JSON list of C-alpha atoms and ligand atoms in Angstrom, two decimals:
[
{"chain": "A", "resi": 1, "resn": "UNK", "atom": "CA", "xyz": [-8.14, -17.74, 2.62]},
{"chain": "A", "resi": 2, "resn": "UNK", "atom": "CA", "xyz": [-7.72, -19.23, -0.80]},
{"chain": "A", "resi": 3, "resn": "UNK", "atom": "CA", "xyz": [-7.29, -16.82, -3.67]},
{"chain": "A", "resi": 4, "resn": "UNK", "atom": "CA", "xyz": [-9.57, -17.68, -6.52]},
{"chain": "A", "resi": 5, "resn": "UNK", "atom": "CA", "xyz": [-11.56, -16.16, -9.34]},
{"chain": "A", "resi": 6, "resn": "UNK", "atom": "CA", "xyz": [-14.72, -14.60, -7.90]},
{"chain": "A", "resi": 7, "resn": "UNK", "atom": "CA", "xyz": [-17.83, -15.69, -9.87]},
{"chain": "A", "resi": 8, "resn": "UNK", "atom": "CA", "xyz": [-19.96, -12.55, -9.31]},
{"chain": "A", "resi": 9, "resn": "UNK", "atom": "CA", "xyz": [-17.38, -9.77, -8.98]},
{"chain": "A", "resi": 10, "resn": "UNK", "atom": "CA", "xyz": [-18.24, -6.76, -6.83]},
{"chain": "A", "resi": 11, "resn": "UNK", "atom": "CA", "xyz": [-16.94, -3.25, -7.50]},
{"chain": "A", "resi": 12, "resn": "UNK", "atom": "CA", "xyz": [-13.90, -1.95, -5.64]},
{"chain": "A", "resi": 13, "resn": "UNK", "atom": "CA", "xyz": [-15.05, 0.57, -2.99]},
{"chain": "A", "resi": 14, "resn": "UNK", "atom": "CA", "xyz": [-12.30, 2.93, -4.02]},
{"chain": "A", "resi": 15, "resn": "UNK", "atom": "CA", "xyz": [-12.01, 2.94, -7.81]},
{"chain": "A", "resi": 16, "resn": "UNK", "atom": "CA", "xyz": [-15.10, 1.00, -8.86]},
{"chain": "A", "resi": 17, "resn": "UNK", "atom": "CA", "xyz": [-13.20, -1.62, -10.85]},
{"chain": "A", "resi": 18, "resn": "UNK", "atom": "CA", "xyz": [-14.53, -5.16, -10.65]},
{"chain": "A", "resi": 19, "resn": "UNK", "atom": "CA", "xyz": [-12.76, -7.38, -8.10]},
{"chain": "A", "resi": 20, "resn": "UNK", "atom": "CA", "xyz": [-12.24, -10.52, -10.09]},
{"chain": "A", "resi": 21, "resn": "UNK", "atom": "CA", "xyz": [-9.60, -12.29, -8.05]},
{"chain": "A", "resi": 22, "resn": "UNK", "atom": "CA", "xyz": [-9.18, -13.05, -4.34]},
{"chain": "A", "resi": 23, "resn": "UNK", "atom": "CA", "xyz": [-11.42, -13.66, -1.37]},
{"chain": "A", "resi": 24, "resn": "UNK", "atom": "CA", "xyz": [-15.14, -13.25, -2.00]},
{"chain": "A", "resi": 25, "resn": "UNK", "atom": "CA", "xyz": [-15.41, -10.66, 0.82]},
{"chain": "A", "resi": 26, "resn": "UNK", "atom": "CA", "xyz": [-12.69, -8.45, -0.66]},
{"chain": "A", "resi": 27, "resn": "UNK", "atom": "CA", "xyz": [-13.71, -4.78, -0.76]},
{"chain": "A", "resi": 28, "resn": "UNK", "atom": "CA", "xyz": [-10.83, -3.37, -2.80]},
{"chain": "A", "resi": 29, "resn": "UNK", "atom": "CA", "xyz": [-9.13, -4.44, -6.00]},
{"chain": "A", "resi": 30, "resn": "UNK", "atom": "CA", "xyz": [-5.60, -3.72, -4.74]},
{"chain": "A", "resi": 31, "resn": "UNK", "atom": "CA", "xyz": [-3.75, -2.81, -1.55]},
{"chain": "A", "resi": 32, "resn": "UNK", "atom": "CA", "xyz": [-3.14, 0.64, -3.04]},
{"chain": "A", "resi": 33, "resn": "UNK", "atom": "CA", "xyz": [-6.90, 1.14, -3.35]},
{"chain": "A", "resi": 34, "resn": "UNK", "atom": "CA", "xyz": [-7.46, -0.02, 0.23]},
{"chain": "A", "resi": 35, "resn": "UNK", "atom": "CA", "xyz": [-4.79, 2.38, 1.56]},
{"chain": "A", "resi": 36, "resn": "UNK", "atom": "CA", "xyz": [-6.10, 5.23, -0.60]},
{"chain": "A", "resi": 37, "resn": "UNK", "atom": "CA", "xyz": [-9.68, 4.65, 0.60]},
{"chain": "A", "resi": 38, "resn": "UNK", "atom": "CA", "xyz": [-8.70, 4.45, 4.27]},
{"chain": "A", "resi": 39, "resn": "UNK", "atom": "CA", "xyz": [-6.61, 7.62, 4.01]},
{"chain": "A", "resi": 40, "resn": "UNK", "atom": "CA", "xyz": [-9.52, 9.46, 2.45]},
{"chain": "A", "resi": 41, "resn": "UNK", "atom": "CA", "xyz": [-11.92, 8.31, 5.20]},
{"chain": "A", "resi": 42, "resn": "UNK", "atom": "CA", "xyz": [-9.43, 9.38, 7.88]},
{"chain": "A", "resi": 43, "resn": "UNK", "atom": "CA", "xyz": [-8.97, 12.81, 6.25]},
{"chain": "A", "resi": 44, "resn": "UNK", "atom": "CA", "xyz": [-12.74, 13.30, 6.04]},
{"chain": "A", "resi": 45, "resn": "UNK", "atom": "CA", "xyz": [-13.21, 12.32, 9.70]},
{"chain": "A", "resi": 46, "resn": "UNK", "atom": "CA", "xyz": [-10.62, 14.87, 10.79]},
{"chain": "A", "resi": 47, "resn": "UNK", "atom": "CA", "xyz": [-12.49, 17.54, 8.83]},
{"chain": "A", "resi": 48, "resn": "UNK", "atom": "CA", "xyz": [-9.46, 18.30, 6.70]},
{"chain": "A", "resi": 49, "resn": "UNK", "atom": "CA", "xyz": [-9.72, 19.36, 3.10]},
{"chain": "A", "resi": 50, "resn": "UNK", "atom": "CA", "xyz": [-9.25, 16.54, 0.61]},
{"chain": "A", "resi": 51, "resn": "UNK", "atom": "CA", "xyz": [-5.89, 16.24, -1.14]},
{"chain": "A", "resi": 52, "resn": "UNK", "atom": "CA", "xyz": [-7.01, 17.90, -4.40]},
{"chain": "A", "resi": 53, "resn": "UNK", "atom": "CA", "xyz": [-8.23, 20.98, -2.48]},
{"chain": "A", "resi": 54, "resn": "UNK", "atom": "CA", "xyz": [-4.86, 21.22, -0.74]},
{"chain": "A", "resi": 55, "resn": "UNK", "atom": "CA", "xyz": [-3.11, 20.89, -4.08]},
{"chain": "A", "resi": 56, "resn": "UNK", "atom": "CA", "xyz": [-5.16, 23.66, -5.72]},
{"chain": "A", "resi": 57, "resn": "UNK", "atom": "CA", "xyz": [-4.66, 25.87, -2.66]},
{"chain": "A", "resi": 58, "resn": "UNK", "atom": "CA", "xyz": [-0.90, 25.39, -3.04]},
{"chain": "A", "resi": 59, "resn": "UNK", "atom": "CA", "xyz": [-1.08, 26.36, -6.73]},
{"chain": "A", "resi": 60, "resn": "UNK", "atom": "CA", "xyz": [-3.15, 29.48, -5.98]},
{"chain": "A", "resi": 61, "resn": "UNK", "atom": "CA", "xyz": [-0.78, 30.49, -3.21]},
{"chain": "A", "resi": 62, "resn": "UNK", "atom": "CA", "xyz": [2.20, 29.97, -5.49]},
{"chain": "A", "resi": 63, "resn": "UNK", "atom": "CA", "xyz": [0.59, 32.05, -8.26]},
{"chain": "A", "resi": 64, "resn": "UNK", "atom": "CA", "xyz": [-0.18, 34.76, -5.72]},
{"chain": "A", "resi": 65, "resn": "UNK", "atom": "CA", "xyz": [3.37, 34.85, -4.41]},
{"chain": "A", "resi": 66, "resn": "UNK", "atom": "CA", "xyz": [4.89, 34.97, -7.89]},
{"chain": "A", "resi": 67, "resn": "UNK", "atom": "CA", "xyz": [2.73, 37.94, -8.92]},
{"chain": "A", "resi": 68, "resn": "UNK", "atom": "CA", "xyz": [3.33, 39.71, -5.63]},
{"chain": "A", "resi": 69, "resn": "UNK", "atom": "CA", "xyz": [7.07, 39.34, -6.03]},
{"chain": "A", "resi": 70, "resn": "UNK", "atom": "CA", "xyz": [7.08, 40.58, -9.64]},
{"chain": "A", "resi": 71, "resn": "UNK", "atom": "CA", "xyz": [4.67, 43.45, -9.03]},
{"chain": "A", "resi": 72, "resn": "UNK", "atom": "CA", "xyz": [5.69, 45.54, -6.04]},
{"chain": "A", "resi": 73, "resn": "UNK", "atom": "CA", "xyz": [4.53, 48.76, -7.74]},
{"chain": "A", "resi": 74, "resn": "UNK", "atom": "CA", "xyz": [1.00, 47.51, -8.46]},
{"chain": "A", "resi": 75, "resn": "UNK", "atom": "CA", "xyz": [1.35, 47.71, -12.23]},
{"chain": "A", "resi": 76, "resn": "UNK", "atom": "CA", "xyz": [4.01, 45.72, -14.06]},
{"chain": "A", "resi": 77, "resn": "UNK", "atom": "CA", "xyz": [4.27, 44.17, -17.50]},
{"chain": "A", "resi": 78, "resn": "UNK", "atom": "CA", "xyz": [5.97, 40.80, -17.66]},
{"chain": "A", "resi": 79, "resn": "UNK", "atom": "CA", "xyz": [6.05, 37.98, -20.20]},
{"chain": "A", "resi": 80, "resn": "UNK", "atom": "CA", "xyz": [4.07, 34.75, -19.91]},
{"chain": "A", "resi": 81, "resn": "UNK", "atom": "CA", "xyz": [7.37, 32.86, -20.04]},
{"chain": "A", "resi": 82, "resn": "UNK", "atom": "CA", "xyz": [8.67, 34.82, -17.09]},
{"chain": "A", "resi": 83, "resn": "UNK", "atom": "CA", "xyz": [5.64, 33.73, -15.07]},
{"chain": "A", "resi": 84, "resn": "UNK", "atom": "CA", "xyz": [5.62, 30.09, -16.14]},
{"chain": "A", "resi": 85, "resn": "UNK", "atom": "CA", "xyz": [9.39, 29.96, -15.62]},
{"chain": "A", "resi": 86, "resn": "UNK", "atom": "CA", "xyz": [8.79, 30.76, -11.97]},
{"chain": "A", "resi": 87, "resn": "UNK", "atom": "CA", "xyz": [6.13, 28.04, -11.71]},
{"chain": "A", "resi": 88, "resn": "UNK", "atom": "CA", "xyz": [3.04, 30.12, -12.44]},
{"chain": "A", "resi": 89, "resn": "UNK", "atom": "CA", "xyz": [0.00, 28.03, -13.41]},
{"chain": "A", "resi": 90, "resn": "UNK", "atom": "CA", "xyz": [-2.47, 29.87, -15.69]},
{"chain": "A", "resi": 91, "resn": "UNK", "atom": "CA", "xyz": [-5.16, 27.22, -15.12]},
{"chain": "A", "resi": 92, "resn": "UNK", "atom": "CA", "xyz": [-5.98, 28.37, -11.60]},
{"chain": "A", "resi": 93, "resn": "UNK", "atom": "CA", "xyz": [-7.38, 31.59, -10.21]},
{"chain": "A", "resi": 94, "resn": "UNK", "atom": "CA", "xyz": [-9.49, 32.58, -7.22]},
{"chain": "A", "resi": 95, "resn": "UNK", "atom": "CA", "xyz": [-11.67, 35.13, -9.03]},
{"chain": "A", "resi": 96, "resn": "UNK", "atom": "CA", "xyz": [-11.96, 37.10, -12.24]},
{"chain": "A", "resi": 97, "resn": "UNK", "atom": "CA", "xyz": [-13.33, 40.42, -13.34]},
{"chain": "A", "resi": 98, "resn": "UNK", "atom": "CA", "xyz": [-14.56, 41.54, -16.74]},
{"chain": "A", "resi": 99, "resn": "UNK", "atom": "CA", "xyz": [-14.31, 45.22, -17.53]},
{"chain": "A", "resi": 100, "resn": "UNK", "atom": "CA", "xyz": [-16.84, 47.14, -19.65]},
{"chain": "A", "resi": 101, "resn": "UNK", "atom": "CA", "xyz": [-14.31, 46.93, -22.46]},
{"chain": "A", "resi": 102, "resn": "UNK", "atom": "CA", "xyz": [-14.46, 43.14, -22.21]},
{"chain": "A", "resi": 103, "resn": "UNK", "atom": "CA", "xyz": [-10.99, 42.61, -20.75]},
{"chain": "A", "resi": 104, "resn": "UNK", "atom": "CA", "xyz": [-10.82, 39.66, -18.38]},
{"chain": "A", "resi": 105, "resn": "UNK", "atom": "CA", "xyz": [-8.65, 40.13, -15.31]},
{"chain": "A", "resi": 106, "resn": "UNK", "atom": "CA", "xyz": [-7.72, 36.92, -13.49]},
{"chain": "A", "resi": 107, "resn": "UNK", "atom": "CA", "xyz": [-6.96, 37.06, -9.79]},
{"chain": "A", "resi": 108, "resn": "UNK", "atom": "CA", "xyz": [-5.25, 34.95, -7.19]},
{"chain": "A", "resi": 109, "resn": "UNK", "atom": "CA", "xyz": [-6.51, 36.77, -4.12]},
{"chain": "A", "resi": 110, "resn": "UNK", "atom": "CA", "xyz": [-5.64, 40.45, -4.60]},
{"chain": "A", "resi": 111, "resn": "UNK", "atom": "CA", "xyz": [-2.92, 39.82, -7.19]},
{"chain": "A", "resi": 112, "resn": "UNK", "atom": "CA", "xyz": [-4.19, 39.74, -10.74]},
{"chain": "A", "resi": 113, "resn": "UNK", "atom": "CA", "xyz": [-3.19, 39.75, -14.37]},
{"chain": "A", "resi": 114, "resn": "UNK", "atom": "CA", "xyz": [-4.53, 40.65, -17.76]},
{"chain": "A", "resi": 115, "resn": "UNK", "atom": "CA", "xyz": [-3.17, 39.00, -20.87]},
{"chain": "A", "resi": 116, "resn": "UNK", "atom": "CA", "xyz": [-2.21, 41.70, -23.32]},
{"chain": "A", "resi": 117, "resn": "UNK", "atom": "CA", "xyz": [-0.61, 41.27, -26.71]},
{"chain": "A", "resi": 118, "resn": "UNK", "atom": "CA", "xyz": [2.46, 39.22, -27.73]},
{"chain": "A", "resi": 119, "resn": "UNK", "atom": "CA", "xyz": [2.65, 36.98, -24.65]},
{"chain": "A", "resi": 120, "resn": "UNK", "atom": "CA", "xyz": [2.76, 40.05, -22.46]},
{"chain": "A", "resi": 121, "resn": "UNK", "atom": "CA", "xyz": [0.92, 40.05, -19.17]},
{"chain": "A", "resi": 122, "resn": "UNK", "atom": "CA", "xyz": [-0.07, 43.10, -17.16]},
{"chain": "A", "resi": 123, "resn": "UNK", "atom": "CA", "xyz": [0.10, 42.47, -13.43]},
{"chain": "A", "resi": 124, "resn": "UNK", "atom": "CA", "xyz": [-2.27, 44.43, -11.21]},
{"chain": "A", "resi": 125, "resn": "UNK", "atom": "CA", "xyz": [-3.39, 44.55, -7.61]},
{"chain": "A", "resi": 126, "resn": "UNK", "atom": "CA", "xyz": [-7.05, 44.77, -6.65]},
{"chain": "A", "resi": 127, "resn": "UNK", "atom": "CA", "xyz": [-7.23, 46.49, -3.30]},
{"chain": "A", "resi": 128, "resn": "UNK", "atom": "CA", "xyz": [-10.89, 45.74, -2.56]},
{"chain": "A", "resi": 129, "resn": "UNK", "atom": "CA", "xyz": [-10.18, 41.99, -2.50]},
{"chain": "A", "resi": 130, "resn": "UNK", "atom": "CA", "xyz": [-8.55, 42.39, 0.91]},
{"chain": "A", "resi": 131, "resn": "UNK", "atom": "CA", "xyz": [-11.61, 44.14, 2.35]},
{"chain": "A", "resi": 132, "resn": "UNK", "atom": "CA", "xyz": [-13.92, 41.14, 1.95]},
{"chain": "B", "resi": 201, "resn": "ZN", "atom": "ZN1", "xyz": [-9.70, -0.32, -6.79]}
]
């Protein structure tokens, strides 16, 4: 168990970096990589969604809840700042719809929005989303 420079470095099984220092049978470049790799394998064995899927699901759910809260009537105009101030993330949506006019409605489940002029956003509800 002597740490030394490895002559023909192998790639870390987690991040792919070369392992240049340590035992020749080392599989990971750092302890963090070993822990990360083992956690990922455990998660996959349990059939759970990987961490990034959970994270995006949380963002979508948050977007959904924000729009639902701001739009009880089914049609409300709010500002982009109002949405982002509540933690809304415009980078994520669950579906979109383009109208004949070319307007793009972005949805998080049945709650959606259309960007209109001057940082204004029209919130809408799409009832057929819940019938899927
Ligand atoms: Zn690594």
